Short mmCIF file of C-alpha atoms and ligand atoms in Angstrom, two decimals:
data_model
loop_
_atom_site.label_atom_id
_atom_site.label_comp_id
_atom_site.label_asym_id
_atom_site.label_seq_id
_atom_site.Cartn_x
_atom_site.Cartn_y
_atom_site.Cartn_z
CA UNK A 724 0.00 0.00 0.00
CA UNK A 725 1.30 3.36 -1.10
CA UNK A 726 1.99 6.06 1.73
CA UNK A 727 -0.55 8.46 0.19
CA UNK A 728 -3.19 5.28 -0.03
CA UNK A 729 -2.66 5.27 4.26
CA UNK A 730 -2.88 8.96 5.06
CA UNK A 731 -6.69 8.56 2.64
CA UNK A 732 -7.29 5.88 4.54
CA UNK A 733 -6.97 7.57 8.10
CA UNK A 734 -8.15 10.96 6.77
CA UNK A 735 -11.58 9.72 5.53
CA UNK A 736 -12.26 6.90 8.23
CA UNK A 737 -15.80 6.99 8.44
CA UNK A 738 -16.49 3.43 11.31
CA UNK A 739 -16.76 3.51 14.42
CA UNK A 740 -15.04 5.69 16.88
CA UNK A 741 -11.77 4.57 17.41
CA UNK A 742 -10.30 6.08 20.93
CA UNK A 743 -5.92 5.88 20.63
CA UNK A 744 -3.53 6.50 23.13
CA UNK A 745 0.10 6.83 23.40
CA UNK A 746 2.21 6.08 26.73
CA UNK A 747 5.33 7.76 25.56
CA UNK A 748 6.23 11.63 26.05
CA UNK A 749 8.28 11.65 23.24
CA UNK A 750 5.66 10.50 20.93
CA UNK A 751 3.11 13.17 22.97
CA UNK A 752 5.63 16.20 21.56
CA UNK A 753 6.32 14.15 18.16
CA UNK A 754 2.01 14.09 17.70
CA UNK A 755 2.04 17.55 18.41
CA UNK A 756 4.58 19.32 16.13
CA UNK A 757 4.06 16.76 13.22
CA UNK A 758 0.78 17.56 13.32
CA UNK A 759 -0.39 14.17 13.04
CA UNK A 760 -3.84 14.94 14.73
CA UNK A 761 -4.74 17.37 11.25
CA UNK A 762 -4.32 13.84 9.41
CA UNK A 763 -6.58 11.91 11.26
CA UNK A 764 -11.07 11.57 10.70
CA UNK A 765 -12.64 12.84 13.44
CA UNK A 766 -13.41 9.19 14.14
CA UNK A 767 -9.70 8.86 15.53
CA UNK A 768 -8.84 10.54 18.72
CA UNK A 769 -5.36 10.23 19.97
CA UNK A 770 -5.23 10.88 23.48
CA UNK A 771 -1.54 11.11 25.60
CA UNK A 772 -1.42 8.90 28.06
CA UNK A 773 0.99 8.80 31.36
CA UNK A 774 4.39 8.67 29.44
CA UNK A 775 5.95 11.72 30.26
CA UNK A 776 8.42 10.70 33.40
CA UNK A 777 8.30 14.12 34.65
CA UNK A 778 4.50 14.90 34.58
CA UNK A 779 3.76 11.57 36.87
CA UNK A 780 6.07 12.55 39.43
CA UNK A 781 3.83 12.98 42.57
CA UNK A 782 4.48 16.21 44.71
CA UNK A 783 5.80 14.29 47.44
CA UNK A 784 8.73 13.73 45.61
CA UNK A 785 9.16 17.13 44.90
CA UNK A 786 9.08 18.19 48.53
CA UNK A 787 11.61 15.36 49.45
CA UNK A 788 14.02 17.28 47.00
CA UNK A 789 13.62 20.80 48.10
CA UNK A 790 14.04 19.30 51.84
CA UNK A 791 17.24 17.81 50.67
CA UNK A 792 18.22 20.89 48.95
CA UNK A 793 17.81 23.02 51.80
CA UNK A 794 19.99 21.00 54.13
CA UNK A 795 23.49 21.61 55.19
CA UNK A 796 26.22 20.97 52.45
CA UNK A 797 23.86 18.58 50.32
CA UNK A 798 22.97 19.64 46.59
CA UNK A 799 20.26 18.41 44.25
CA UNK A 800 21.29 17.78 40.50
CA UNK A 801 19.12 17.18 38.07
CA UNK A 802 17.47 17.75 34.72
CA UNK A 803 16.01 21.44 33.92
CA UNK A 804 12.42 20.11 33.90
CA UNK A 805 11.96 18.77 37.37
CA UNK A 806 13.09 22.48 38.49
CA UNK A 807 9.78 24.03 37.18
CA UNK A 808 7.47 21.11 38.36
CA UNK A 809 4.62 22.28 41.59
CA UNK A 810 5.43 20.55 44.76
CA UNK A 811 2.50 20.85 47.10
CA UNK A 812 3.84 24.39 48.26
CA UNK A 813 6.61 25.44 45.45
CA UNK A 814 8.88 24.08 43.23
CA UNK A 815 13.17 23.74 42.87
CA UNK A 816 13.40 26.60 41.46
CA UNK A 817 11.64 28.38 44.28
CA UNK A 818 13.57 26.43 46.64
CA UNK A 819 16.90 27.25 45.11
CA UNK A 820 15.75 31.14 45.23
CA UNK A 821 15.32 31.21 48.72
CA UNK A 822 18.75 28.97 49.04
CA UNK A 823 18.21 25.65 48.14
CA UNK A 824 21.19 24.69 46.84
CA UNK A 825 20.35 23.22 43.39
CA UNK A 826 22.79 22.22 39.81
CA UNK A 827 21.13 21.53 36.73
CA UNK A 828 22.91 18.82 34.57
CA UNK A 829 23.07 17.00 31.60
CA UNK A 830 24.05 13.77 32.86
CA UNK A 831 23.99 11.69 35.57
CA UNK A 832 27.43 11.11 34.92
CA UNK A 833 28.57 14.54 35.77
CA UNK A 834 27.90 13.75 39.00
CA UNK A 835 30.74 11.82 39.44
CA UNK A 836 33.48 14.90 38.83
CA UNK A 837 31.13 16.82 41.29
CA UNK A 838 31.41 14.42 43.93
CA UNK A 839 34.84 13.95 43.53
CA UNK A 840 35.84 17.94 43.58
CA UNK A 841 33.67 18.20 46.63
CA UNK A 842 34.22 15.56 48.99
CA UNK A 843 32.65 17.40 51.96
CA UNK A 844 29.34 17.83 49.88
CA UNK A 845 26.96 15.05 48.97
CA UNK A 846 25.19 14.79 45.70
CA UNK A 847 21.79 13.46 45.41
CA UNK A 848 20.31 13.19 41.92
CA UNK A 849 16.63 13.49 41.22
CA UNK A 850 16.29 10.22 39.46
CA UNK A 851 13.32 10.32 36.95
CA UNK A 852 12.31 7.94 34.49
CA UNK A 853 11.33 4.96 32.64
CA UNK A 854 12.61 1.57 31.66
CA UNK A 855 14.83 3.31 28.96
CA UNK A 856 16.87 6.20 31.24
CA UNK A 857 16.75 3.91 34.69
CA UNK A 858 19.90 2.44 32.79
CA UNK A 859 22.20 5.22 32.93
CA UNK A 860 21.44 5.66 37.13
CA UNK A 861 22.88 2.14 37.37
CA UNK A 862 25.88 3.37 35.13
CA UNK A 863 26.49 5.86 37.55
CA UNK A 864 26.13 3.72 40.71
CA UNK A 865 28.82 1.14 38.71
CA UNK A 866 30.96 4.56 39.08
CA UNK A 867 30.33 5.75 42.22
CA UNK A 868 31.22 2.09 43.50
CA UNK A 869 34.17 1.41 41.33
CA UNK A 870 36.02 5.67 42.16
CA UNK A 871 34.53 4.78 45.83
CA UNK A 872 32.90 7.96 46.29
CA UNK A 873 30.34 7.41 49.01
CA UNK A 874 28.76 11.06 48.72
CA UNK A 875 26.55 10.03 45.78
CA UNK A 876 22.71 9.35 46.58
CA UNK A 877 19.90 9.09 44.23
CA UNK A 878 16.44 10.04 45.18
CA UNK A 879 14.45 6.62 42.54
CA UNK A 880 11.04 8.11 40.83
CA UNK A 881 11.69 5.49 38.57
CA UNK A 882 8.59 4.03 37.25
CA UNK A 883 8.11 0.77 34.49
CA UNK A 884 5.02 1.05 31.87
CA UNK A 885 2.86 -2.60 32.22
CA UNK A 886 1.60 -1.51 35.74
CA UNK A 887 0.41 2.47 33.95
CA UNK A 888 -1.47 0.34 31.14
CA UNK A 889 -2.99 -1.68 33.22
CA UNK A 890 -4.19 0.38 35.89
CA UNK A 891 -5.71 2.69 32.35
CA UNK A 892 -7.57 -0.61 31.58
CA UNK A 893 -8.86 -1.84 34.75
CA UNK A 894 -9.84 1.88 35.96
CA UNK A 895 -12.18 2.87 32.53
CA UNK A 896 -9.65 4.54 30.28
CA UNK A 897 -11.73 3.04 27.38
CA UNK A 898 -8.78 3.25 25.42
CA UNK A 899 -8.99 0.64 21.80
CA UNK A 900 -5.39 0.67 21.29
CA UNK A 901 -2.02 1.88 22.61
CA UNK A 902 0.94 3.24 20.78
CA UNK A 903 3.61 1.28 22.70
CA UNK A 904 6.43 3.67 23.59
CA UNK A 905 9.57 3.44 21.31
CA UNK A 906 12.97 3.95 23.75
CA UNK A 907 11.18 1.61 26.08
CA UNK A 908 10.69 -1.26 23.61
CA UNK A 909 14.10 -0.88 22.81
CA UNK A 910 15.36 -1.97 26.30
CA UNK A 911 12.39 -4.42 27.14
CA UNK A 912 11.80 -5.73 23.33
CA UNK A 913 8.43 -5.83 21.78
CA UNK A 914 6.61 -8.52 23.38
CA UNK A 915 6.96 -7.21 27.21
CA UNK A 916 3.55 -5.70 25.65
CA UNK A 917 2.20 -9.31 24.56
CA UNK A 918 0.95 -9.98 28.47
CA UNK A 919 -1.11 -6.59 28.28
CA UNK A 920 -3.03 -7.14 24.71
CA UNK A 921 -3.57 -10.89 26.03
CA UNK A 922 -5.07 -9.67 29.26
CA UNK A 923 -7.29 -6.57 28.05
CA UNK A 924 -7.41 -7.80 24.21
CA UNK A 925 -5.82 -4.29 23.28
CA UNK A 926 -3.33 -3.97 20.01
CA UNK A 927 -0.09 -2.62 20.56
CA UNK A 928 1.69 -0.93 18.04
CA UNK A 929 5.28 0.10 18.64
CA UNK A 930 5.97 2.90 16.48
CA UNK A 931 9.04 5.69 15.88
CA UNK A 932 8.91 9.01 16.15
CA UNK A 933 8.96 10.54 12.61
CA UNK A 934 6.05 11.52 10.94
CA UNK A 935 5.84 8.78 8.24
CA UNK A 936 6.77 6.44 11.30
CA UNK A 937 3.93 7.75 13.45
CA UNK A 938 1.50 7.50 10.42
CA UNK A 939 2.37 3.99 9.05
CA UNK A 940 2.32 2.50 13.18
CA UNK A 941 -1.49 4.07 13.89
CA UNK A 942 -2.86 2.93 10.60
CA UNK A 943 -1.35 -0.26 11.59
CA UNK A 944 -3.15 0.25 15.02
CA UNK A 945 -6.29 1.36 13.64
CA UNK A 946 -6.29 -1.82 11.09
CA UNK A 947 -6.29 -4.46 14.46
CA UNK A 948 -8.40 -1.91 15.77
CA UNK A 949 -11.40 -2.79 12.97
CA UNK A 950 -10.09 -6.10 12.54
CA UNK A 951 -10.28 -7.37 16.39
CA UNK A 952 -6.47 -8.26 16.59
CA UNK A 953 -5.30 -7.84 19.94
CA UNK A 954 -1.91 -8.14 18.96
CA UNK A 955 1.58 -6.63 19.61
CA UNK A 956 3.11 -5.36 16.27
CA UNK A 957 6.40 -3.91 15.95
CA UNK A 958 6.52 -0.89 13.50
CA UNK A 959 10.24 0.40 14.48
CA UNK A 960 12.39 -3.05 13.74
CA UNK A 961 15.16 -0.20 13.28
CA UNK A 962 15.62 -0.14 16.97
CA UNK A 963 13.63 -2.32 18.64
CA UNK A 964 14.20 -6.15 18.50
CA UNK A 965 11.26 -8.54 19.87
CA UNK A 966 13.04 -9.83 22.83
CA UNK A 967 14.67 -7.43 25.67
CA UNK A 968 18.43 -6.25 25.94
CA UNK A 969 19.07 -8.90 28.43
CA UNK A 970 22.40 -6.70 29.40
CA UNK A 971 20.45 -3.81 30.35
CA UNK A 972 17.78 -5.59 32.09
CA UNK A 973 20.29 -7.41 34.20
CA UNK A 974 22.15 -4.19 34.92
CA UNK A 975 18.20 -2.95 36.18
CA UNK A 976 17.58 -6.04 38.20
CA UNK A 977 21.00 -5.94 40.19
CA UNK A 978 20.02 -2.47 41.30
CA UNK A 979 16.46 -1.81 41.54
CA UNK A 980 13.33 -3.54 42.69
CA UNK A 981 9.65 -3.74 41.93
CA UNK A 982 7.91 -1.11 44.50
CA UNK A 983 4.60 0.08 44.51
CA UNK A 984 4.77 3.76 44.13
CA UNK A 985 2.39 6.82 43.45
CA UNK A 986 1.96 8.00 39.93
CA UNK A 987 0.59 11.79 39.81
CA UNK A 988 -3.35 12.07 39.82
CA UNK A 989 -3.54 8.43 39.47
CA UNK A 990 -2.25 7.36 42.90
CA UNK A 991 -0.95 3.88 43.80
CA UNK A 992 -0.05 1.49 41.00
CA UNK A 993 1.42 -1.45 42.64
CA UNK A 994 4.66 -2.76 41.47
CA UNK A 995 4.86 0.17 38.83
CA UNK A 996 7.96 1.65 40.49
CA UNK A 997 12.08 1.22 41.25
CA UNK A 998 13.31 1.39 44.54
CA UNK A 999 16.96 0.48 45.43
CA UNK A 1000 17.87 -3.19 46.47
CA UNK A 1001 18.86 -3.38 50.52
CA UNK A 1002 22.38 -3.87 49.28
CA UNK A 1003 22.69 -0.28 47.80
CA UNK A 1004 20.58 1.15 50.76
CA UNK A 1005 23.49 3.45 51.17
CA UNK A 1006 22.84 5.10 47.97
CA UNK A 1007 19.48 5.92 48.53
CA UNK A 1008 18.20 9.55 49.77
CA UNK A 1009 15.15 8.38 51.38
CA UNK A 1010 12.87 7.35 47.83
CA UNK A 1011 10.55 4.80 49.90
CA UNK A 1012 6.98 6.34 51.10
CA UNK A 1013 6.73 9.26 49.07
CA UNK A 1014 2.76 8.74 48.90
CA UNK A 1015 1.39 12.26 49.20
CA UNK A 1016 0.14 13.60 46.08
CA UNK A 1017 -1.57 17.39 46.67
CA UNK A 1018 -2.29 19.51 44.01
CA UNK A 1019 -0.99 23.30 44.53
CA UNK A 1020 -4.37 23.93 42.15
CA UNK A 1021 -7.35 21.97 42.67
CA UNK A 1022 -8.94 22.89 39.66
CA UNK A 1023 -5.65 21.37 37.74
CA UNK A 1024 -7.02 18.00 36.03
CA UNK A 1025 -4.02 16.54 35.11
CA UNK A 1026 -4.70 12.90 36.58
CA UNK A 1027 -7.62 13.06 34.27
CA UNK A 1028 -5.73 14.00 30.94
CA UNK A 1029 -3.28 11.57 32.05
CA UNK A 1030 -6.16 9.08 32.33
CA UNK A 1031 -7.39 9.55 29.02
CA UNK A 1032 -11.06 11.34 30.49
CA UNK A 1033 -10.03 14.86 29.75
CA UNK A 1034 -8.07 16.50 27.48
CA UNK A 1035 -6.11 19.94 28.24
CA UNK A 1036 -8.88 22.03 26.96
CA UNK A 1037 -11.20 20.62 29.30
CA UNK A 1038 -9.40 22.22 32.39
CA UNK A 1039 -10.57 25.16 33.44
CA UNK A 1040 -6.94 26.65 34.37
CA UNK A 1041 -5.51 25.52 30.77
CA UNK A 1042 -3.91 28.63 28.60
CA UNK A 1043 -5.58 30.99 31.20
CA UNK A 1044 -3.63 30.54 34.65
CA UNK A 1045 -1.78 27.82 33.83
CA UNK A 1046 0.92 28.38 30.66
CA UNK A 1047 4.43 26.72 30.25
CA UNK A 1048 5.67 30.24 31.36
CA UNK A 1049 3.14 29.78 35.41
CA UNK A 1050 2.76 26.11 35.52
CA UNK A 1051 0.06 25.01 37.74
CA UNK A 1052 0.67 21.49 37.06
CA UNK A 1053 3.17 18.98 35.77
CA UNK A 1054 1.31 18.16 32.33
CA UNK A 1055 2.50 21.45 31.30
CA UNK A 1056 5.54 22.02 32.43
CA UNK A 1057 7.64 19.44 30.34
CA UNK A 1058 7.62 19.28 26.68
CA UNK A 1059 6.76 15.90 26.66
CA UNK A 1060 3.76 16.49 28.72
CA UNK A 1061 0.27 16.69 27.16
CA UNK A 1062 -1.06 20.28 28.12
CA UNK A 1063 2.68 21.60 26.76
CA UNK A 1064 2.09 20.21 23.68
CA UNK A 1065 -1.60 21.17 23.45
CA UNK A 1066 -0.62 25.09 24.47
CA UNK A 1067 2.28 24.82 21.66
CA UNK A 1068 0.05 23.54 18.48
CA UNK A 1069 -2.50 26.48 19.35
CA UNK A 1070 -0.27 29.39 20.20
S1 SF4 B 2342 12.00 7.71 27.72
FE1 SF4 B 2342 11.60 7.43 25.55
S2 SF4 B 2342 9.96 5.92 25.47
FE2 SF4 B 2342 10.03 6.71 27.55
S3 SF4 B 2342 8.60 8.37 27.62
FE3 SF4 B 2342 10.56 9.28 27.22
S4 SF4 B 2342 10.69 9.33 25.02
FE4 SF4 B 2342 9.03 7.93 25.48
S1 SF4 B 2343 -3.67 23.01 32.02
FE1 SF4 B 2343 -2.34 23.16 33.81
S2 SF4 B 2343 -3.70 23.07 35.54
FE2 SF4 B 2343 -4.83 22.28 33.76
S3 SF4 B 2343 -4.49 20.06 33.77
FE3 SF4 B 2343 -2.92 20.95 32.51
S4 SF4 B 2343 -1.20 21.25 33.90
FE4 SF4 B 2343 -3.01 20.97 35.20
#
């Protein structure tokens, strides 16, 4: 079938209602500025689902960091988009203005030439992430062990996709089929989603991130969609094999453990999360029991969008009080999250 024949196809879909989400933030940001969404009938509806590491992180979380930031001769590094992101009361970057004392990297590896400059400091790192960057902590823990610099912590919001899906299918997402999330696949392999289409008789399609990529894996969708196929289908054999990168997952499973942790607005998804192992206890800031989730707004919806049962236009705050330049809530403060994307395509 000819490119052009697929874009017809998807532009004048004229069945049922087809309701299509995808779990990945990069994808969320790739939908947006490809446009894919002008493409699609009005039959299609892509919704963006809870794959944006950043936007799930739960404000407890956030207050654990500015508390560490604010103690005696203890910094926070971290990535520029957890600065931004509402704790219950304020965010890093608040924290850092009244003294907090916070570094914004672009590794977790430059950690290691901190800590060893500074000996009489200790570095924790705001460890956020899926399956695909939980890698690169364990990387850095392989240095911190092997230079044996003992003032390197990590604060684990590490989360893992099945338990997300899942918990969108068992709590009414209504969702006909998911857009499996490309750098994830690549470390777990394809059928780590074959469990999940079994159980809920959803399609999977794992797709890239160009447009032609994103086009060719939701008409692929869309067909298993019509056709009842609850299947796994890879669309991006480029990168992503069927099986895992044993390696990698071995490298994960020395370090981390299954935990049951909080995802924002969605609350408790058990075994969804990382937590050290007892054996690296000593490199852990104190990630275990970081439950609370309070919204700074209450009017923010973001669980909801996140849910797939509201989009960013239905909250109230969206392109009003909340922008990417005043968050009110983590959806749009990354540009992987769903309201970012939203307030970007219409302004
Ligand atoms: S890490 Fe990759 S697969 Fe995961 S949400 Fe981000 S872009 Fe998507
Ligand atoms: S627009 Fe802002 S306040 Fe509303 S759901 Fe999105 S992040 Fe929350």
């Amino acid at each position: 079938m000819e490119f052009s024949e697929i874009v017809d196809f998807l532009r004048n879909y004229d069945g049922k209602p087809i309701r299509l989400m995808e779990v990945c933030g990069s994808h969320t940001h790739a939908i947006a500025t490809h446009g894919i969404r002008d493409i699609l009938s009005d039959k299609i509806q892509l919704l963006s689902g809870p794959g944006c590491p950043v936007c799930v992180t739960p404000t407890a979380y956030i207050d654990k960091l500015i508390d560490i930031c604010l103690e005696p001769n203890t910094t926070v590094t971290t990535f520029g988009d957890l600065l931004r992101v509402p704790g219950s009361k304020e965010s890093l970057n608040e924290a850092k203005g009244r003294g907090g004392s916070v570094e914004m990297v672009y590794s977790p590896m430059d950690v290691l030439a901190l800590a060893k400059n500074h000996p009489d400091r200790e570095y924790v790192f705001a460890a956020v992430g899926f399956e695909t960057t939980a890698p690169v902590y364990t990387l850095l823990l392989d240095n911190a062990i092997a230079k044996g610099l003992s003032n390197i912590k990590i604060l684990t919001a590490l989360k893992t996709m099945p338990g997300a899906i899942s918990y969108l299918c068992d709590n009414g997402a209504q969702i006909d089929g998911f857009i499996a999330p490309g750098h994830v696949s690549a470390v777990t392999g394809a059928d780590y989603f074959n469990d999940l289409a079994d159980k809920y008789s959803i399609p999977f399609a794992v797709s890239g991130f160009g447009a032609k990529e994103l086009v060719i894996g939701i008409y692929g969708l869309v067909q298993m969609v019509i056709n009842n196929q609850p299947q796994v289908k890879n669309y991006y054999t480029s990168v992503v094999e069927q099986g895992q990168n044993d390696i990698i997952v071995s490298q994960l499973n020395k370090y981390f453990r299954p935990a049951d942790v909080v995802w924002r607005g969605m609350g408790i998804i058990p075994g969804s999360g990382l937590l050290l192992r007892d054996e690296y206890a000593s490199f852990d800031a104190g990630s275990d029991g970081l439950d609370e989730d309070n919204k700074r707004n209450k009017a923010c919806r973001c669980g909801d969008i996140l849910m797939g049962k509201a989009t960013p236009k239905d909250c109230p705050l969206f392109g009003k009080v909340c922008t990417p330049m005043t968050p009110e809530g983590a959806c749009m403060v990354s540009e992987e999250g769903a309201c970012f994307n939203n307030y970007l395509i219409n302004n």
